[in-house]
PDB file of C-alpha atoms in Angstrom:
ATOM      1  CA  UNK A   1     -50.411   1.635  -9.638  1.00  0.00           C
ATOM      2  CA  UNK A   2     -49.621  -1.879  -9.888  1.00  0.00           C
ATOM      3  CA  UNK A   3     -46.836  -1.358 -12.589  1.00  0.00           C
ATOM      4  CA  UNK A   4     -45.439   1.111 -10.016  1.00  0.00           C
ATOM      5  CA  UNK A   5     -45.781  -1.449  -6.786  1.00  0.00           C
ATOM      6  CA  UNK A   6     -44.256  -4.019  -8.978  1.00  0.00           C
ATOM      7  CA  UNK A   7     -41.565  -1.798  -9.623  1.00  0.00           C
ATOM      8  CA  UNK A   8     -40.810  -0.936  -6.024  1.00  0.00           C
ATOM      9  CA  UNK A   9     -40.957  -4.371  -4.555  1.00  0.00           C
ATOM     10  CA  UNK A  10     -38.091  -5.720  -7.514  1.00  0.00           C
ATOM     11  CA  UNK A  11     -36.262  -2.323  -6.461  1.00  0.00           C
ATOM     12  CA  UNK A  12     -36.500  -3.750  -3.052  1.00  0.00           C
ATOM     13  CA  UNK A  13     -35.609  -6.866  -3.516  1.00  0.00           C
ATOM     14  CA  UNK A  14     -32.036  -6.246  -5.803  1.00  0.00           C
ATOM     15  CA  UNK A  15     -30.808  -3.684  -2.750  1.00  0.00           C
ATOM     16  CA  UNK A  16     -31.723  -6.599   0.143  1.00  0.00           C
ATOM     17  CA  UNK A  17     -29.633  -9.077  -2.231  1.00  0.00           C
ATOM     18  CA  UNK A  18     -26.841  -6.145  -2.611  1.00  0.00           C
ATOM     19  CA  UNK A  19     -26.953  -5.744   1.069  1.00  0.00           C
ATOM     20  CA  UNK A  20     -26.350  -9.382   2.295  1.00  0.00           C
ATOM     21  CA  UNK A  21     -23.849  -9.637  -0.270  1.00  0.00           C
ATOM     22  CA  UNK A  22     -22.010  -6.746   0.160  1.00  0.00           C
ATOM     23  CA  UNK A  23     -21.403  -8.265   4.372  1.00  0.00           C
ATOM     24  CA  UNK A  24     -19.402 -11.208   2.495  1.00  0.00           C
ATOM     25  CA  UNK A  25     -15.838  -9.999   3.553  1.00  0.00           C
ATOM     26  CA  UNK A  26     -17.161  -8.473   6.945  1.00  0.00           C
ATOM     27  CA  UNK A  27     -14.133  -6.197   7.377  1.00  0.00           C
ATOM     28  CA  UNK A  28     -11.056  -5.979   6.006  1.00  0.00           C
ATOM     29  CA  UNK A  29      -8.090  -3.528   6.877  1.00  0.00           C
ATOM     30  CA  UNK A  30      -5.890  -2.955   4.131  1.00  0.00           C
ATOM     31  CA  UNK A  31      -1.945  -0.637   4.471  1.00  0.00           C
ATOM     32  CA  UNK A  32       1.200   0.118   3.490  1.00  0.00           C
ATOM     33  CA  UNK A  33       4.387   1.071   5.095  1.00  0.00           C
ATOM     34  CA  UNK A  34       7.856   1.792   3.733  1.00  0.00           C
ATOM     35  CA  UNK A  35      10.135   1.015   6.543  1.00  0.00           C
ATOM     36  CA  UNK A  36      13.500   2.607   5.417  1.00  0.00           C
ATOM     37  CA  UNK A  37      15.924   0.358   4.652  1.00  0.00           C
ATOM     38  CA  UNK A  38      15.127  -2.156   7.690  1.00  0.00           C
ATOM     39  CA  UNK A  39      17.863  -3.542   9.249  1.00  0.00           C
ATOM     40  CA  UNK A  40      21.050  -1.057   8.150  1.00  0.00           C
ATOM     41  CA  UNK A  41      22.265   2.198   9.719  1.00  0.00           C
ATOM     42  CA  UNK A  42      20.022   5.104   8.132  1.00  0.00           C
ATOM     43  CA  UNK A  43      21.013   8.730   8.655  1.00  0.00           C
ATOM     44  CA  UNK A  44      22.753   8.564  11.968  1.00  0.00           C
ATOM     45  CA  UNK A  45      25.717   6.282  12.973  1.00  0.00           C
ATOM     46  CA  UNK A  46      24.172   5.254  15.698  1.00  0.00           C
ATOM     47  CA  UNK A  47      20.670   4.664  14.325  1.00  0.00           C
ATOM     48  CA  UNK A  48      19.148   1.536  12.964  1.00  0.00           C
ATOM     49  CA  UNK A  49      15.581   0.504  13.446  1.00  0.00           C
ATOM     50  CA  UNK A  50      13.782   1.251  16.353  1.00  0.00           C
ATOM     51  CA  UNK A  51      12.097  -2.241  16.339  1.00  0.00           C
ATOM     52  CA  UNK A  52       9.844  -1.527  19.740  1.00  0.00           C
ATOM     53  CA  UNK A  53       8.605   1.533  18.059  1.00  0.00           C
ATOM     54  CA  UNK A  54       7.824   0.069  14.277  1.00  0.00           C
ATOM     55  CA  UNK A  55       6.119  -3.373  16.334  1.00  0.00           C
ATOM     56  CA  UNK A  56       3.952  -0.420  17.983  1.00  0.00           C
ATOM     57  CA  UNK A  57       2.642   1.172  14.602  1.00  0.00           C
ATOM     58  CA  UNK A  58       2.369  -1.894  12.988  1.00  0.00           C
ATOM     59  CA  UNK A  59       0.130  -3.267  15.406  1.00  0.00           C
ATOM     60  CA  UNK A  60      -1.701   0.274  15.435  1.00  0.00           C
ATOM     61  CA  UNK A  61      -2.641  -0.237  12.298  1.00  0.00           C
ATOM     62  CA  UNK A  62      -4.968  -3.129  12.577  1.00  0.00           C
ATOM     63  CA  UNK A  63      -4.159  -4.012   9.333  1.00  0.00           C
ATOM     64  CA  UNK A  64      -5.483  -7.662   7.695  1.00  0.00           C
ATOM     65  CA  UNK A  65      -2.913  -6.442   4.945  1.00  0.00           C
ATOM     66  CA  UNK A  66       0.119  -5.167   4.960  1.00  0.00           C
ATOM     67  CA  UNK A  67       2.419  -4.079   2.207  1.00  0.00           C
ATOM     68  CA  UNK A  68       5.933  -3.461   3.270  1.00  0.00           C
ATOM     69  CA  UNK A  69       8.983  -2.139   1.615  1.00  0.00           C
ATOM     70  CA  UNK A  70      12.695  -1.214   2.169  1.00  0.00           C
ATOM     71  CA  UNK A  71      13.113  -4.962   3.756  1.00  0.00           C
ATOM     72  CA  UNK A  72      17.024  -4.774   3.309  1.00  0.00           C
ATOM     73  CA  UNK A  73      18.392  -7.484   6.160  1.00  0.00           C
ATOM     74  CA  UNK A  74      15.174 -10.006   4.920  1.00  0.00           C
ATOM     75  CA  UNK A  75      16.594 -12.753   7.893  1.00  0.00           C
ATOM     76  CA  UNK A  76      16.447  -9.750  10.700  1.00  0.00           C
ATOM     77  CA  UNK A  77      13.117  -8.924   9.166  1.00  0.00           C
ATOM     78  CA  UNK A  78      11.502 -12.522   9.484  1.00  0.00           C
ATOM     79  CA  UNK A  79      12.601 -13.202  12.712  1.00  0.00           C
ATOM     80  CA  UNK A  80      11.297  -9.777  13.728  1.00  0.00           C
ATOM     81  CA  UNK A  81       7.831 -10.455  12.709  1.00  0.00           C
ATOM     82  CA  UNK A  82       8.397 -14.072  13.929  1.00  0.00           C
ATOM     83  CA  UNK A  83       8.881 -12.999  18.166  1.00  0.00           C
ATOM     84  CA  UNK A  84       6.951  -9.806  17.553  1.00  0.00           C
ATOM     85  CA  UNK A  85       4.362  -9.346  15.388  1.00  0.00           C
ATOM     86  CA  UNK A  86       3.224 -12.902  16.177  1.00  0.00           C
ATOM     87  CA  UNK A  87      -0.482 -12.402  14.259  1.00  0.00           C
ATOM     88  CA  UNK A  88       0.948 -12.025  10.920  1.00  0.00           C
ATOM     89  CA  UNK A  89       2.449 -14.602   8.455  1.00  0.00           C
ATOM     90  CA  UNK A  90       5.194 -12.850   5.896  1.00  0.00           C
ATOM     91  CA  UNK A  91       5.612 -13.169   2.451  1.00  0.00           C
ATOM     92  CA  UNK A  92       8.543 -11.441   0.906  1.00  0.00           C
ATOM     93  CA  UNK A  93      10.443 -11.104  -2.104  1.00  0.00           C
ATOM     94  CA  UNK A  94      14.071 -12.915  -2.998  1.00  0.00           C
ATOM     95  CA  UNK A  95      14.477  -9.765  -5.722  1.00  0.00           C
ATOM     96  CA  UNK A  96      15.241  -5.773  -4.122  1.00  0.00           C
ATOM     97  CA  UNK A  97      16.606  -4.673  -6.982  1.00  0.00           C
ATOM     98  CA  UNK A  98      20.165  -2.648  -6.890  1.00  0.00           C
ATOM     99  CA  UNK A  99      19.322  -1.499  -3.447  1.00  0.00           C
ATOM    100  CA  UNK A 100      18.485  -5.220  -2.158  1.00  0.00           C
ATOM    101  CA  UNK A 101      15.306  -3.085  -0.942  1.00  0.00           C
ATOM    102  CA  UNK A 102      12.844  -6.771  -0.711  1.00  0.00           C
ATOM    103  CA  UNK A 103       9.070  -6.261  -1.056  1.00  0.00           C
ATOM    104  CA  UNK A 104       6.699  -8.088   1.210  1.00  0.00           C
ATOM    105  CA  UNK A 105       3.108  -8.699   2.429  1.00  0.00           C
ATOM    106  CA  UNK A 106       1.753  -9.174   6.206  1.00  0.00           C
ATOM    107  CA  UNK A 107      -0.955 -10.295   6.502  1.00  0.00           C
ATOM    108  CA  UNK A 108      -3.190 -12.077   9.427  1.00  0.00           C
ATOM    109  CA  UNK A 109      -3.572 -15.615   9.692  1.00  0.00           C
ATOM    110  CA  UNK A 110      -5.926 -16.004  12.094  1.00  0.00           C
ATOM    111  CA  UNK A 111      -8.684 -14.586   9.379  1.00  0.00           C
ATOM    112  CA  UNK A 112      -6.718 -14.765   5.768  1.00  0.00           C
ATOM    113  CA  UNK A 113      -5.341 -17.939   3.851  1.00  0.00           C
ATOM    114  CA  UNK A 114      -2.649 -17.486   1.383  1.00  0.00           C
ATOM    115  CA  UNK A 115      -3.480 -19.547  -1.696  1.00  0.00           C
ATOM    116  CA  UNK A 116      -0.294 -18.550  -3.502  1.00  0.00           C
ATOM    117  CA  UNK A 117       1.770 -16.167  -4.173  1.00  0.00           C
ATOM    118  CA  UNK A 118       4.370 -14.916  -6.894  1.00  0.00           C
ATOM    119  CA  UNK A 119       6.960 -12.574  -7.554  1.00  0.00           C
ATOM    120  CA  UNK A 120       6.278 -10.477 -10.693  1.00  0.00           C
ATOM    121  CA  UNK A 121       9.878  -8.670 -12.184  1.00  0.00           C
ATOM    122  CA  UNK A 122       8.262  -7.343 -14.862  1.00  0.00           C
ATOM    123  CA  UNK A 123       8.471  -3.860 -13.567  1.00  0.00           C
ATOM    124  CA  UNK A 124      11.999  -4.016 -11.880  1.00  0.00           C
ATOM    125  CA  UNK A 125      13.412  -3.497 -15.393  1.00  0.00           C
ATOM    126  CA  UNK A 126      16.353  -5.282 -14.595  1.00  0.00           C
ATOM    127  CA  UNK A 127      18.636  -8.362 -15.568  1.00  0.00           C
ATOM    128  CA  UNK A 128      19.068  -9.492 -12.038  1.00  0.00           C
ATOM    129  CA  UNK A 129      17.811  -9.860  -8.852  1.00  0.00           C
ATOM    130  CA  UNK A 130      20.598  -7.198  -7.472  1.00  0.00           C
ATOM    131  CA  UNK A 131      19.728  -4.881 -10.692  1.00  0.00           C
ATOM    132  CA  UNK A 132      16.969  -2.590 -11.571  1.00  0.00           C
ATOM    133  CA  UNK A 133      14.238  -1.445  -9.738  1.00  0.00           C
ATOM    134  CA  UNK A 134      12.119  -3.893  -6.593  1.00  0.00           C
ATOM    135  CA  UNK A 135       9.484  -6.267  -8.383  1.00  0.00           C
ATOM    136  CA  UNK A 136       6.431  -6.486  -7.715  1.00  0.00           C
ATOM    137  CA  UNK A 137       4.724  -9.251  -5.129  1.00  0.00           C
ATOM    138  CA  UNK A 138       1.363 -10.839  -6.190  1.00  0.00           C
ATOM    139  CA  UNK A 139      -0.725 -13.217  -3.822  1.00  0.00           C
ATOM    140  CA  UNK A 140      -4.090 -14.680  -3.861  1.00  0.00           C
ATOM    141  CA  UNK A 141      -6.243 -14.792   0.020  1.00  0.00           C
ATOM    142  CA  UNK A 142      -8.759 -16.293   1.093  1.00  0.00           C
ATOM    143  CA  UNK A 143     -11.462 -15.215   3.810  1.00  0.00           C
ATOM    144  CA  UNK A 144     -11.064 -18.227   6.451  1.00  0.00           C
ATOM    145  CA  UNK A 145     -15.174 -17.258   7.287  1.00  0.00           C
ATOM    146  CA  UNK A 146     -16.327 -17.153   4.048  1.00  0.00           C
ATOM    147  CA  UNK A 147     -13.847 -18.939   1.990  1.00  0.00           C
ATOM    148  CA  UNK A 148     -14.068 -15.632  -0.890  1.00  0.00           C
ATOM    149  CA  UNK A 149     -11.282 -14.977  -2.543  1.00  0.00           C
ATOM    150  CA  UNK A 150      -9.047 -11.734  -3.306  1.00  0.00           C
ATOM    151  CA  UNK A 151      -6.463 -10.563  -4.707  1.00  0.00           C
ATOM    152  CA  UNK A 152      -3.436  -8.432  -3.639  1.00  0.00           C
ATOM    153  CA  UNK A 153      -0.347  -6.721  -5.564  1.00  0.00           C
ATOM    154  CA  UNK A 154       2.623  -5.036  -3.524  1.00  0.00           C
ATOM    155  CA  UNK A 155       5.039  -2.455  -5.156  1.00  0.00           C
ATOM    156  CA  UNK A 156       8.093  -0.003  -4.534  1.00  0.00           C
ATOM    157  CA  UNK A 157       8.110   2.317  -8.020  1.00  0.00           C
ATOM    158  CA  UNK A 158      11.193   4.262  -9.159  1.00  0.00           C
ATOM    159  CA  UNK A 159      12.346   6.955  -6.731  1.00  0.00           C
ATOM    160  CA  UNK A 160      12.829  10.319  -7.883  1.00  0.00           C
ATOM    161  CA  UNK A 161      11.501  13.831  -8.971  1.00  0.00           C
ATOM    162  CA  UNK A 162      13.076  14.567 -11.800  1.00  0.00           C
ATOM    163  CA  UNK A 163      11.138  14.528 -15.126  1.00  0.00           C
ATOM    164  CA  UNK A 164      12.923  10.568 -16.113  1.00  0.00           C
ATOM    165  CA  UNK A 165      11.618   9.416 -12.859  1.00  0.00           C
ATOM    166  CA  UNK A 166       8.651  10.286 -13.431  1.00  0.00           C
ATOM    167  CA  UNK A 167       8.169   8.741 -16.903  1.00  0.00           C
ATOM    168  CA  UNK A 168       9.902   5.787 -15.423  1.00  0.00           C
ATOM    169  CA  UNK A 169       6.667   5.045 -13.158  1.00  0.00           C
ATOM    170  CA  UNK A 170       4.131   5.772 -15.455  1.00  0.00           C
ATOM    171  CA  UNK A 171       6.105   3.152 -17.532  1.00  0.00           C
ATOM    172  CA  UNK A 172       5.698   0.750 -14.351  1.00  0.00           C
ATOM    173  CA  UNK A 173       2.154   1.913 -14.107  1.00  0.00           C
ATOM    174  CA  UNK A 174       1.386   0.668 -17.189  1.00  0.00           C
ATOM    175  CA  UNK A 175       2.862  -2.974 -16.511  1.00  0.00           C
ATOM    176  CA  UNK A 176       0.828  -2.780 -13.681  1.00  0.00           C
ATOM    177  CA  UNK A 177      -2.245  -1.958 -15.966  1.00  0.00           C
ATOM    178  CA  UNK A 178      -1.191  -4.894 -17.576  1.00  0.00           C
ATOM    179  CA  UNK A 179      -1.245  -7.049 -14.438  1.00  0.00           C
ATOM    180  CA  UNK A 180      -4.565  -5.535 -13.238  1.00  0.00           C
ATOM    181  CA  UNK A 181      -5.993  -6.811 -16.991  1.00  0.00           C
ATOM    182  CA  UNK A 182      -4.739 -10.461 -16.584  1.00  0.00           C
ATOM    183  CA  UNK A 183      -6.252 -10.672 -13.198  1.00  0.00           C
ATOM    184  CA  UNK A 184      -9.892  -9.671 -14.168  1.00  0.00           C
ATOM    185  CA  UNK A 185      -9.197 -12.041 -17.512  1.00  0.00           C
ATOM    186  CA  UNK A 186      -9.339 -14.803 -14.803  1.00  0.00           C
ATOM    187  CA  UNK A 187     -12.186 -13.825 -13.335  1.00  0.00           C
ATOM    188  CA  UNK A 188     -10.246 -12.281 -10.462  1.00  0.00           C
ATOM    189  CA  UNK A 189     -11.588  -8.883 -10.219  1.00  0.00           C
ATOM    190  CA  UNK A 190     -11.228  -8.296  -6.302  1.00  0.00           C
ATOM    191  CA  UNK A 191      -7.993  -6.917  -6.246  1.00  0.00           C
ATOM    192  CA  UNK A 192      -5.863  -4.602  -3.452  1.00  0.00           C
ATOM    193  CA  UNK A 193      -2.760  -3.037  -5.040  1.00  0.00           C
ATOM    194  CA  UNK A 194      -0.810  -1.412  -1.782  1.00  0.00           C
ATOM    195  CA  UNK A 195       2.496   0.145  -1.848  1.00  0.00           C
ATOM    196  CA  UNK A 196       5.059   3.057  -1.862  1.00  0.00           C
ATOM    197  CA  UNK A 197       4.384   4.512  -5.124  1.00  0.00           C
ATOM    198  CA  UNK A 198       6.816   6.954  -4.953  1.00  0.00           C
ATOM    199  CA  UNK A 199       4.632   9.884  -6.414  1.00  0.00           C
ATOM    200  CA  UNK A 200       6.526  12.775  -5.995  1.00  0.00           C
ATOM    201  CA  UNK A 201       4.040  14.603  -8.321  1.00  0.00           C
ATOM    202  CA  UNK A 202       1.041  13.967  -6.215  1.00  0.00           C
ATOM    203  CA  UNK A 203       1.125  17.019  -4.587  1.00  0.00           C
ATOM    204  CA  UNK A 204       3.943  18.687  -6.788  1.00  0.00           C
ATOM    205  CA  UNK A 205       2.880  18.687 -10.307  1.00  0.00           C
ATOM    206  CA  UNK A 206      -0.553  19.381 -11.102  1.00  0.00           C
ATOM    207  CA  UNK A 207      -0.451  17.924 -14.742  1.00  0.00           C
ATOM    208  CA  UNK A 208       1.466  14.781 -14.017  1.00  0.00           C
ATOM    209  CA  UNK A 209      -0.459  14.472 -10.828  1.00  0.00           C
ATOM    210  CA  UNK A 210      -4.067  14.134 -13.290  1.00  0.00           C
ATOM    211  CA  UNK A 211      -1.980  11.745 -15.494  1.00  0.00           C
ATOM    212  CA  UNK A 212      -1.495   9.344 -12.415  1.00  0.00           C
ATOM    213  CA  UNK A 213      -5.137  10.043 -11.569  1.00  0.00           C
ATOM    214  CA  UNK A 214      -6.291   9.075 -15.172  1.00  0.00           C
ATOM    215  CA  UNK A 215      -4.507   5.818 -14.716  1.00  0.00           C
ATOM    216  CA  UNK A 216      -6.253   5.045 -11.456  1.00  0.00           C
ATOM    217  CA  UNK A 217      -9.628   5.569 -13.139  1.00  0.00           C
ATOM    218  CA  UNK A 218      -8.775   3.847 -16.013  1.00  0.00           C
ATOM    219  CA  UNK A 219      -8.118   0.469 -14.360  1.00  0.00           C
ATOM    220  CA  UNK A 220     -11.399   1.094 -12.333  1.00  0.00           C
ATOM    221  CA  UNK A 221      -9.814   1.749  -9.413  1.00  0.00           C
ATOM    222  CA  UNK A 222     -10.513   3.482  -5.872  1.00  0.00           C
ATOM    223  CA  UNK A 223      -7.808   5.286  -4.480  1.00  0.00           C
ATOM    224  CA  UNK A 224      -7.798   5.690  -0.700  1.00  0.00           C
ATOM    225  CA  UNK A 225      -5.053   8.713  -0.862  1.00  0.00           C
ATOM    226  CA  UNK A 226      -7.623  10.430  -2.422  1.00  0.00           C
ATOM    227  CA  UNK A 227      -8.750  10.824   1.706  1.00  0.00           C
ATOM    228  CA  UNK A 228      -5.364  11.551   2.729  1.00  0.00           C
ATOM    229  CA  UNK A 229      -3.091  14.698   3.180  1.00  0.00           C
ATOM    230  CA  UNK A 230       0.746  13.157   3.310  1.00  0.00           C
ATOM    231  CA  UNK A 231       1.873   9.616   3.725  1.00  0.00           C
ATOM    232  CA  UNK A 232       5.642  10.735   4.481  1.00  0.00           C
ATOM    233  CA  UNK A 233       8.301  14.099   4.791  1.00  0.00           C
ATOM    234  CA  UNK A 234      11.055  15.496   2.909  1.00  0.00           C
ATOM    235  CA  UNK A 235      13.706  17.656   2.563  1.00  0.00           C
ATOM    236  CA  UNK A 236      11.825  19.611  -0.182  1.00  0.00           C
ATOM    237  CA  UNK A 237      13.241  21.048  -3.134  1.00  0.00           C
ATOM    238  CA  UNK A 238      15.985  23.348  -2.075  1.00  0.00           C
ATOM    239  CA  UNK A 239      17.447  19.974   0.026  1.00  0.00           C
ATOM    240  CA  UNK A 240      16.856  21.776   3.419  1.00  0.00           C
ATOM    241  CA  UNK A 241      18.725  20.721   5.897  1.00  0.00           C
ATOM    242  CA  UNK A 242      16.470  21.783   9.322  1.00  0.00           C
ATOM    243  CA  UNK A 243      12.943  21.902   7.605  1.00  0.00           C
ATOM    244  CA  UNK A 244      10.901  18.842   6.541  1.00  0.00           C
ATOM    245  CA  UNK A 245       8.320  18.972   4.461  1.00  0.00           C
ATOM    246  CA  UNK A 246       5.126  16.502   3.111  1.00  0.00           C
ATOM    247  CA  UNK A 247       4.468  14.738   0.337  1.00  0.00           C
ATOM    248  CA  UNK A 248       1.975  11.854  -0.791  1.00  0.00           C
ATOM    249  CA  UNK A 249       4.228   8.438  -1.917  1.00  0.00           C
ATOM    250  CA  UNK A 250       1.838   5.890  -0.443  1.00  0.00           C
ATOM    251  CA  UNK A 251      -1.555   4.337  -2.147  1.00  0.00           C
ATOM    252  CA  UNK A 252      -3.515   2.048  -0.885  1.00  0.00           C
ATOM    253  CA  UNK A 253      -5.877   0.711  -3.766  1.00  0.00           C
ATOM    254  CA  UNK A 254      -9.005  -1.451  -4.844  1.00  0.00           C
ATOM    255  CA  UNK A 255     -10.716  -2.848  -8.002  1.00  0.00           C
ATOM    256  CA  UNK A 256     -14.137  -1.008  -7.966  1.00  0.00           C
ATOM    257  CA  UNK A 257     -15.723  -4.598  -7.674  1.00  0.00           C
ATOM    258  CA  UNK A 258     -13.872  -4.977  -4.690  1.00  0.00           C
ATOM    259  CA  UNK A 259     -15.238  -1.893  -3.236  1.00  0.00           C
ATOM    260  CA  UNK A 260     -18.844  -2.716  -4.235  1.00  0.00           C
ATOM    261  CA  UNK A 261     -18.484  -5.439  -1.508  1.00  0.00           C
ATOM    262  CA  UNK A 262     -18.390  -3.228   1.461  1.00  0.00           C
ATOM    263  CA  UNK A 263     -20.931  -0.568   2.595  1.00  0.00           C
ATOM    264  CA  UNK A 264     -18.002   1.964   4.516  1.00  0.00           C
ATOM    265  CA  UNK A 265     -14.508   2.715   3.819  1.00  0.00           C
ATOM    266  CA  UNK A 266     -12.327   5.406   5.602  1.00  0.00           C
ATOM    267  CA  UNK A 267      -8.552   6.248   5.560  1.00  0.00           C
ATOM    268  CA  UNK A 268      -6.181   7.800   7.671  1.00  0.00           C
ATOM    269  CA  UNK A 269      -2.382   8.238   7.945  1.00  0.00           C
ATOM    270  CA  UNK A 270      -0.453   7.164  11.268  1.00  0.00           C
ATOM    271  CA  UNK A 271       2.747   8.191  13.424  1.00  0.00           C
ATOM    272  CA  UNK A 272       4.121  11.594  12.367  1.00  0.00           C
ATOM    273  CA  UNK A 273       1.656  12.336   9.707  1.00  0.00           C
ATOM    274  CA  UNK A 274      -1.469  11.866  12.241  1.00  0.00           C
ATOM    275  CA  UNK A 275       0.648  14.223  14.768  1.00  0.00           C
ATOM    276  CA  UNK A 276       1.993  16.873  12.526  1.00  0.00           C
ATOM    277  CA  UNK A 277      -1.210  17.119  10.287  1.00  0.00           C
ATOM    278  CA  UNK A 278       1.531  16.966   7.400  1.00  0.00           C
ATOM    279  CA  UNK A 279       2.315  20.911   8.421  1.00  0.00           C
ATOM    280  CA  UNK A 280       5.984  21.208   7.371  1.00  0.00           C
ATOM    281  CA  UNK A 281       7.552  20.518  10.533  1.00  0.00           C
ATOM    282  CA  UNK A 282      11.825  20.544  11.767  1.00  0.00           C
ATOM    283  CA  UNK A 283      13.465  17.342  11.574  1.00  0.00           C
ATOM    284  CA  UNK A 284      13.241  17.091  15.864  1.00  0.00           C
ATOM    285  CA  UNK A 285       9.504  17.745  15.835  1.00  0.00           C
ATOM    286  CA  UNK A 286       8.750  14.935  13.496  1.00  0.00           C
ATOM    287  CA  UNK A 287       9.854  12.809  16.325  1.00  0.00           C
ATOM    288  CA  UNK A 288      11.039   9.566  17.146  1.00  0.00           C
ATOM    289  CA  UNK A 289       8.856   7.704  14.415  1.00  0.00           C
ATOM    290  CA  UNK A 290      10.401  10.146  11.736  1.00  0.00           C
ATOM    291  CA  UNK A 291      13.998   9.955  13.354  1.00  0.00           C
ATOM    292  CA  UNK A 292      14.034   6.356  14.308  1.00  0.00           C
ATOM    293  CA  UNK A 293      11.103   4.120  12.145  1.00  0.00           C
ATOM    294  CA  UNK A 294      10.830   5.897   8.569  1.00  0.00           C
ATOM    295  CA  UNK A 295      10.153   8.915   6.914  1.00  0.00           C
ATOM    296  CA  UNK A 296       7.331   7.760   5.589  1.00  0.00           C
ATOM    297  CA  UNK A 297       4.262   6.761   7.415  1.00  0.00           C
ATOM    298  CA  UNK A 298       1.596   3.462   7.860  1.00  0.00           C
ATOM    299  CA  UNK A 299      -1.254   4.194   5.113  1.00  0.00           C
ATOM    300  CA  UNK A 300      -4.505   2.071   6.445  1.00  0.00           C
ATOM    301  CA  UNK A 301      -7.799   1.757   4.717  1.00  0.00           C
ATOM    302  CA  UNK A 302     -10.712  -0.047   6.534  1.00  0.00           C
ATOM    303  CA  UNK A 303     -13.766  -1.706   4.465  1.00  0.00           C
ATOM    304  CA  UNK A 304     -16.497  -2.273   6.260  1.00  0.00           C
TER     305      UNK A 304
END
């Protein structure tokens, strides 16, 4: 009996230290959001950016984090987060790749200090900043409270469906293995990796939809879109011209040591995704945020 007591007071003990540990980072928000080319004329003639309507979502999102991509007109985008968006700080890359498609970070000062961050090319598989693929961006925060540390890494993988594509990103997926390796070699082992992923297999291809999946639990990682349905719409395979259908591009990730931290998580999609309930859906019903914003649509995971 007093083996057993012993026992249940040291059981005791380990989950009150696991508990008061686990509140370090309080909550965190973490997202993604592929804005389409910001700041050139997408789709219509007449159409560029609806900035009112992408300051809305961002700021719907609550994000602490936020992983953006597509930032074509970098200036427009700086001064747009500069008069609008006034809670964030931006960091963004100099590299887009052939389709000068930048990759940034948002995230909020008022809780988060950037230590430093880098741009990391070895995925754009390119010889110049204007070739290739979009690197990847790599920063270290800090919790302004608490002074903890973590981690964050921001990508834009290879578009495409086709079978090269494909094999193209699990190519970048294992640089970014790589990257997830070097950071836990330096004792850096809270780490967020956010960003459009482009998986066109997700929901398309069973097998190479398990071989992204084996990657993700390989690295010891959580994947939020495992709690989604759709993070954006296409034009599906037969290139329809009225019809718009979902897929699942978007990720929003963390190290498994990262997660351990917090007691709750949940996910959710936002604009056209949240109101369509990623039903295929005509190219008017999608809406403004489809028509206007992106087709794609804020991811947001919350730690709690």
């Amino acid at each position: 009996m007093k083996a057993l007591w012993s026992t249940l007071v040291m059981a005791l003990f380990f989950l009150l230290i696991h508990s008061a540990y686990a509140g370090n980072f309080g909550n965190l928000n973490f997202g993604t959001y592929n804005v389409r080319n910001f700041g050139t004329v997408e789709f219509k003639a007449d159409v560029t950016t609806n900035k009112f309507l992408l300051k809305t979502l961002i700021a719907k999102t609550s994000a602490d984090v936020l992983a953006v991509q597509e930032i074509v007109d970098d200036e427009l985008f700086k001064s747009f987060i500069k008069e609008s968006l006034p809670q964030y700080n931006l960091i963004l890359s100099e590299c887009g790749g052939s389709g000068n498609q930048k990759v940034g970070i948002l995230y909020n000062k008022e809780k988060l200090k950037l230590n430093w961050s880098k741009e990391d090319n070895r995925i754009a598989n390119g010889e110049s900043c204007q070739a290739g693929i979009r690197p990847a961006m790599v920063a270290q925060f800090q919790m302004k409270d608490s002074h903890l540390n973590f981690q964050v890494i921001a990508v834009h993988l290879k578009a495409g469906g086709r079978p090269q594509n494909i094999e193209a990103r699990f190519k970048q997926l294992e640089i970014l293995s790589q990257m997830v390796e070097e950071l836990r070699s330096q004792k850096m082992d809270y780490i967020a990796i956010m960003g459009d992923f482009n998986s066109t297999e997700y929901l398309e291809d069973a097998s190479a939809a398990a071989r992204f999946k084996k990657v993700v639990r390989d690295n010891d990682l959580i994947d939020f879109a495992e709690d989604i349905d759709c993070s954006s719409y296409w034009k599906g395979p037969e290139n329809d011209e009225v019809m718009r259908y979902a897929s699942l591009l978007d990720h929003v990730m963390i190290s498994k040591e990262f997660h351990q931290q917090f007691k709750y998580d949940s996910a959710r999609t936002l604009a056209h995704c949240q109101k369509n309930s990623c039903r295929q859906e005509t190219v008017d019903g999608l809406g403004l945020t489809y028509n206007e914003v992106s087709d794609h649509c804020p991811v947001v995971a919350k730690l709690r």
